[in-house]
Coordinates of C-alpha atoms in Angstrom, one line a residue:
M1 CA 2.2 4.7 -15.1
T2 CA 0.5 1.3 -15.3
G3 CA -2.7 0.1 -13.8
K4 CA -0.6 -1.9 -11.3
N5 CA 0.8 1.3 -9.9
F6 CA 0.1 1.1 -6.2
R7 CA -2.3 -1.8 -6.1
L8 CA -0.8 -3.5 -3.1
A9 CA -1.4 -6.4 -0.9
R10 CA -4.3 -6.3 1.4
T11 CA -1.9 -7.4 4.1
L12 CA 0.3 -4.3 3.8
G13 CA -1.2 -2.2 6.5
Q14 CA -0.5 -4.9 9.2
T15 CA 2.8 -3.2 9.9
S16 CA 1.1 0.1 10.6
T17 CA 1.1 1.5 14.1
P18 CA -2.5 2.2 15.2
A19 CA -3.4 5.9 15.4
T20 CA -5.6 5.4 18.4
P21 CA -4.2 3.5 21.5
T22 CA -5.1 -0.2 21.6
I23 CA -4.6 -2.7 24.3
E24 CA -1.3 -4.4 24.0
E25 CA -0.7 -7.9 25.2
G26 CA 0.0 -8.0 28.9
A27 CA -1.6 -4.5 29.5
T28 CA -3.5 -4.1 32.7
E29 CA -6.4 -2.0 31.2
K30 CA -9.5 -4.0 30.7
E31 CA -11.4 -3.9 27.4
T32 CA -14.5 -2.8 29.3
D33 CA -12.6 0.5 30.2
L34 CA -12.3 1.4 26.5
D35 CA -14.8 3.9 24.9
P36 CA -16.8 2.5 22.0
V37 CA -14.4 3.9 19.3
Q38 CA -11.3 2.5 21.0
Q39 CA -13.1 -0.8 21.4
A40 CA -14.1 -0.8 17.7
I41 CA -10.4 -0.2 16.8
V42 CA -9.3 -3.1 19.0
N43 CA -11.9 -5.4 17.4
A44 CA -11.1 -4.1 13.9
D45 CA -7.4 -4.9 14.3
E46 CA -8.2 -8.4 15.5
L47 CA -10.4 -9.0 12.5
Y48 CA -7.7 -7.5 10.2
S49 CA -5.0 -9.8 11.7
I50 CA -7.1 -12.9 10.8
G51 CA -8.1 -11.6 7.4
D52 CA -11.9 -11.4 8.0
T53 CA -12.6 -8.7 5.4
V54 CA -16.3 -8.9 5.3
E55 CA -16.9 -8.7 9.1
L56 CA -14.2 -6.0 9.4
Y57 CA -15.9 -3.9 6.8
Q58 CA -19.3 -4.3 8.4
L59 CA -17.9 -3.4 11.8
L60 CA -16.2 -0.3 10.7
L61 CA -19.0 0.9 8.5
Q62 CA -21.1 1.2 11.7
H63 CA -18.6 3.9 12.9
K64 CA -18.2 5.8 9.7
D65 CA -19.6 9.0 11.3
S66 CA -17.5 8.7 14.4
G67 CA -15.1 11.5 13.4
D68 CA -12.1 9.4 14.6
A69 CA -9.2 9.3 12.2
G70 CA -8.1 5.9 13.4
I71 CA -11.5 4.5 12.6
L72 CA -11.7 6.3 9.2
W73 CA -8.3 5.2 7.8
R74 CA -9.1 1.7 8.8
L75 CA -12.4 2.0 7.1
A76 CA -10.7 3.2 4.0
R77 CA -8.4 0.2 4.1
A78 CA -11.3 -2.2 4.8
T79 CA -13.4 -0.7 2.0
R80 CA -10.6 -1.1 -0.4
D81 CA -10.1 -4.7 0.7
Y82 CA -13.8 -5.4 0.4
A83 CA -13.8 -3.9 -3.2
H84 CA -11.1 -6.5 -4.2
L85 CA -13.0 -9.5 -3.0
S86 CA -13.8 -11.9 -5.9
T87 CA -17.5 -11.7 -5.0
C88 CA -17.6 -7.9 -5.6
S89 CA -19.0 -6.8 -9.0
A90 CA -17.1 -4.4 -11.2
E91 CA -19.7 -1.7 -10.6
D92 CA -19.6 -2.2 -6.8
R93 CA -15.8 -2.2 -6.9
K94 CA -15.7 1.2 -8.6
T95 CA -18.2 2.6 -6.1
L96 CA -16.2 1.2 -3.1
T97 CA -12.9 2.5 -4.5
Y98 CA -14.2 6.0 -4.5
Q99 CA -15.8 5.6 -1.0
A100 CA -12.4 4.4 0.3
L101 CA -10.8 7.6 -1.0
Q102 CA -13.5 9.6 0.7
F103 CA -12.9 7.9 4.1
A104 CA -9.2 8.3 3.7
E105 CA -9.6 12.0 2.9
Q106 CA -11.8 12.5 6.0
A107 CA -9.2 10.7 8.2
L108 CA -6.4 13.0 6.9
Q109 CA -8.4 16.1 7.5
I110 CA -9.1 15.0 11.1
N111 CA -5.5 14.0 11.9
P112 CA -2.8 15.1 9.5
K113 CA -0.2 14.0 12.0
D114 CA -1.1 10.3 11.7
F115 CA 1.2 8.6 9.2
A116 CA -1.4 6.0 8.3
C117 CA -3.8 8.7 7.1
H118 CA -1.2 9.9 4.6
K119 CA -0.3 6.4 3.5
W120 CA -3.9 5.2 2.8
Y121 CA -4.9 8.5 1.3
A122 CA -2.1 8.1 -1.2
I123 CA -3.0 4.5 -1.9
C124 CA -6.6 5.3 -2.4
I125 CA -5.9 8.2 -4.8
S126 CA -3.8 5.9 -6.9
D127 CA -6.7 3.3 -6.9
V128 CA -9.1 5.9 -8.1
G129 CA -6.7 6.8 -10.9
D130 CA -7.4 3.4 -12.4
Y131 CA -10.9 4.7 -13.3
E132 CA -9.8 8.1 -14.4
G133 CA -7.1 7.4 -16.9
T134 CA -3.5 8.0 -17.5
K135 CA -3.7 11.8 -17.4
A136 CA -5.4 11.8 -14.0
K137 CA -2.8 9.3 -12.7
I138 CA 0.1 11.5 -13.8
A139 CA -1.6 14.6 -12.5
N140 CA -1.8 13.0 -9.0
A141 CA 1.8 11.6 -9.1
Y142 CA 3.3 14.4 -7.0
V143 CA 0.4 14.2 -4.5
I144 CA 0.9 10.5 -4.1
R145 CA 4.6 10.9 -3.7
D146 CA 4.4 13.7 -1.2
H147 CA 1.9 11.8 1.1
F148 CA 4.2 8.7 1.1
K149 CA 7.0 11.0 2.1
E150 CA 5.0 12.6 4.8
A151 CA 4.0 9.2 6.1
I152 CA 7.7 8.2 6.4
A153 CA 8.5 11.6 8.1
L154 CA 5.9 10.8 10.7
N155 CA 6.9 7.2 11.2
A156 CA 10.3 6.2 9.8
K157 CA 9.7 2.6 11.0
D158 CA 6.8 1.9 8.8
A159 CA 8.4 -0.3 6.1
T160 CA 5.3 -0.3 3.9
S161 CA 5.3 3.4 3.4
I162 CA 9.0 3.2 2.5
H163 CA 8.3 0.3 0.1
L164 CA 5.4 2.3 -1.5
L165 CA 7.7 5.3 -2.1
G166 CA 10.2 2.9 -3.7
L167 CA 7.4 1.6 -5.9
W168 CA 6.5 5.1 -6.9
C169 CA 10.1 5.7 -7.9
F170 CA 10.2 2.4 -9.9
T171 CA 7.0 3.3 -11.7
M172 CA 8.3 6.8 -12.6
A173 CA 11.6 5.2 -13.9
E174 CA 9.5 2.8 -16.0
M175 CA 7.3 5.5 -17.5
P176 CA 6.8 5.0 -21.3
W177 CA 7.7 7.9 -23.6
Y178 CA 4.1 8.7 -24.4
Q179 CA 3.2 9.0 -20.7
A180 CA 6.3 11.2 -20.2
K181 CA 5.0 13.4 -23.0
I182 CA 1.6 13.7 -21.1
A183 CA 3.5 14.5 -17.9
A184 CA 5.5 17.3 -19.6
A185 CA 2.2 18.8 -20.8
I186 CA 0.8 18.8 -17.3
F187 CA 3.8 19.9 -15.2
A188 CA 6.5 22.5 -15.8
T189 CA 8.7 19.9 -14.1
P190 CA 7.3 16.4 -14.7
P191 CA 7.7 13.7 -12.1
T192 CA 10.7 11.6 -12.6
S193 CA 12.8 9.1 -10.7
T194 CA 15.5 6.4 -11.2
Y195 CA 16.0 2.8 -10.5
D196 CA 18.8 3.7 -8.1
E197 CA 16.4 5.8 -6.1
A198 CA 13.8 3.0 -6.1
L199 CA 16.5 0.6 -5.0
G200 CA 17.4 2.8 -2.0
Y201 CA 13.9 2.8 -0.7
F202 CA 13.4 -1.0 -1.2
L203 CA 16.6 -1.6 0.7
Q204 CA 15.6 0.8 3.4
A205 CA 12.3 -0.9 3.8
E206 CA 14.0 -4.2 4.1
S207 CA 16.4 -2.9 6.8
V208 CA 13.5 -1.5 8.8
D209 CA 11.6 -4.7 8.8
P210 CA 13.5 -7.6 7.2
G211 CA 11.3 -10.0 5.2
F212 CA 8.1 -8.1 5.9
Y213 CA 6.7 -8.3 2.4
S214 CA 7.4 -10.8 -0.4
M215 CA 6.7 -8.1 -3.0
N216 CA 9.5 -5.9 -1.6
L217 CA 11.9 -8.8 -2.1
L218 CA 10.5 -9.2 -5.6
M219 CA 11.0 -5.5 -6.4
L220 CA 14.5 -5.6 -5.1
G221 CA 15.2 -8.4 -7.6
K222 CA 13.4 -6.6 -10.5
T223 CA 15.3 -3.3 -9.7
Y224 CA 18.6 -5.1 -9.7
I225 CA 17.7 -6.6 -13.1
R226 CA 17.0 -3.1 -14.4
L227 CA 20.4 -2.0 -13.1
G228 CA 22.2 -4.9 -14.7
N229 CA 23.3 -6.5 -11.5
T230 CA 22.3 -10.1 -12.2
S231 CA 24.0 -11.7 -9.1
A232 CA 22.2 -9.3 -6.7
A233 CA 18.9 -9.9 -8.6
I234 CA 19.2 -13.6 -8.2
L235 CA 20.0 -13.3 -4.5
W236 CA 16.7 -11.4 -3.8
L237 CA 14.6 -13.4 -6.2
E238 CA 15.8 -16.6 -4.5
K239 CA 14.7 -15.1 -1.2
V240 CA 11.2 -14.7 -2.7
H241 CA 11.3 -18.3 -3.9
S242 CA 12.1 -19.5 -0.3
C243 CA 9.3 -17.4 1.4
P244 CA 6.3 -19.3 2.7
S245 CA 3.1 -18.5 0.8
K246 CA 0.8 -17.0 3.4
S247 CA -1.4 -15.0 0.9
K248 CA -2.4 -14.8 -2.7
E249 CA 0.2 -12.1 -3.2
D250 CA 2.9 -14.2 -1.8
S251 CA 2.0 -16.9 -4.3
Q252 CA 2.0 -14.4 -7.1
A253 CA 5.4 -13.0 -6.0
K254 CA 6.9 -16.5 -5.9
Q255 CA 5.5 -17.3 -9.4
E256 CA 7.0 -14.1 -10.9
A257 CA 10.3 -14.6 -9.1
E258 CA 10.5 -18.2 -10.5
Q259 CA 9.9 -16.9 -14.0
L260 CA 12.6 -14.2 -13.6
L261 CA 15.0 -16.8 -12.2
K262 CA 14.4 -18.9 -15.3
T263 CA 15.0 -15.9 -17.5
L264 CA 18.3 -15.3 -15.7
G265 CA 19.3 -19.0 -16.0
A266 CA 19.2 -19.5 -12.3
A267 CA 16.1 -21.6 -11.8
S268 CA 16.4 -24.5 -9.4

């Protein structure tokens, strides 16, 4: 399991359905009718949609003791995003990563029926694993998988949770022999998966929300390469290449897709 395990785009959660009702466009309810927690969620979602990480984190941090799962999983996500800002020191990044997990765990305890709580708990556990080594990552593998599965069971329309489960499968299929040996020492039945299983989830995510994430397109291309289906790999990699670059991750996905297309002899 590599350090890139589930280190995902800061834009991923935008496909999540808020756990606490917010005011949809055209609704008749006025913002002034919302209680402070609901209003904070409305404001937080607006800030998240425009990518204002600093203000979002500062806003949600004021409500860290609210006891509302919708606030807390958003705070976990915002804390994680804040930790990945270029202005954040390595020491602060580590502290924030553990704090994000704490907020996600609190959210899950408050509302285990909210798919977003399961999704962000799994992501944050994986992030913490980057600081605790390969053995800890492997030990948490089933926990991560099971929370992604629960997120999908609670909301089958959240493409990001489906993508993340596909990424879990791909990571397991890529596991080096020495990590597999560690896994065998930890579990009676070590976590395993296949490229075919990963492909199924990536395709499912794409069918739920076509074009929602450049990295899902990239992973489709990479998985088809692993399966020896060059024509299908080229098809999906070219879709990455034609995607607009709206974020740093989009640019990274396009760059990797271009390199893979060159390797396959299909570069434009």
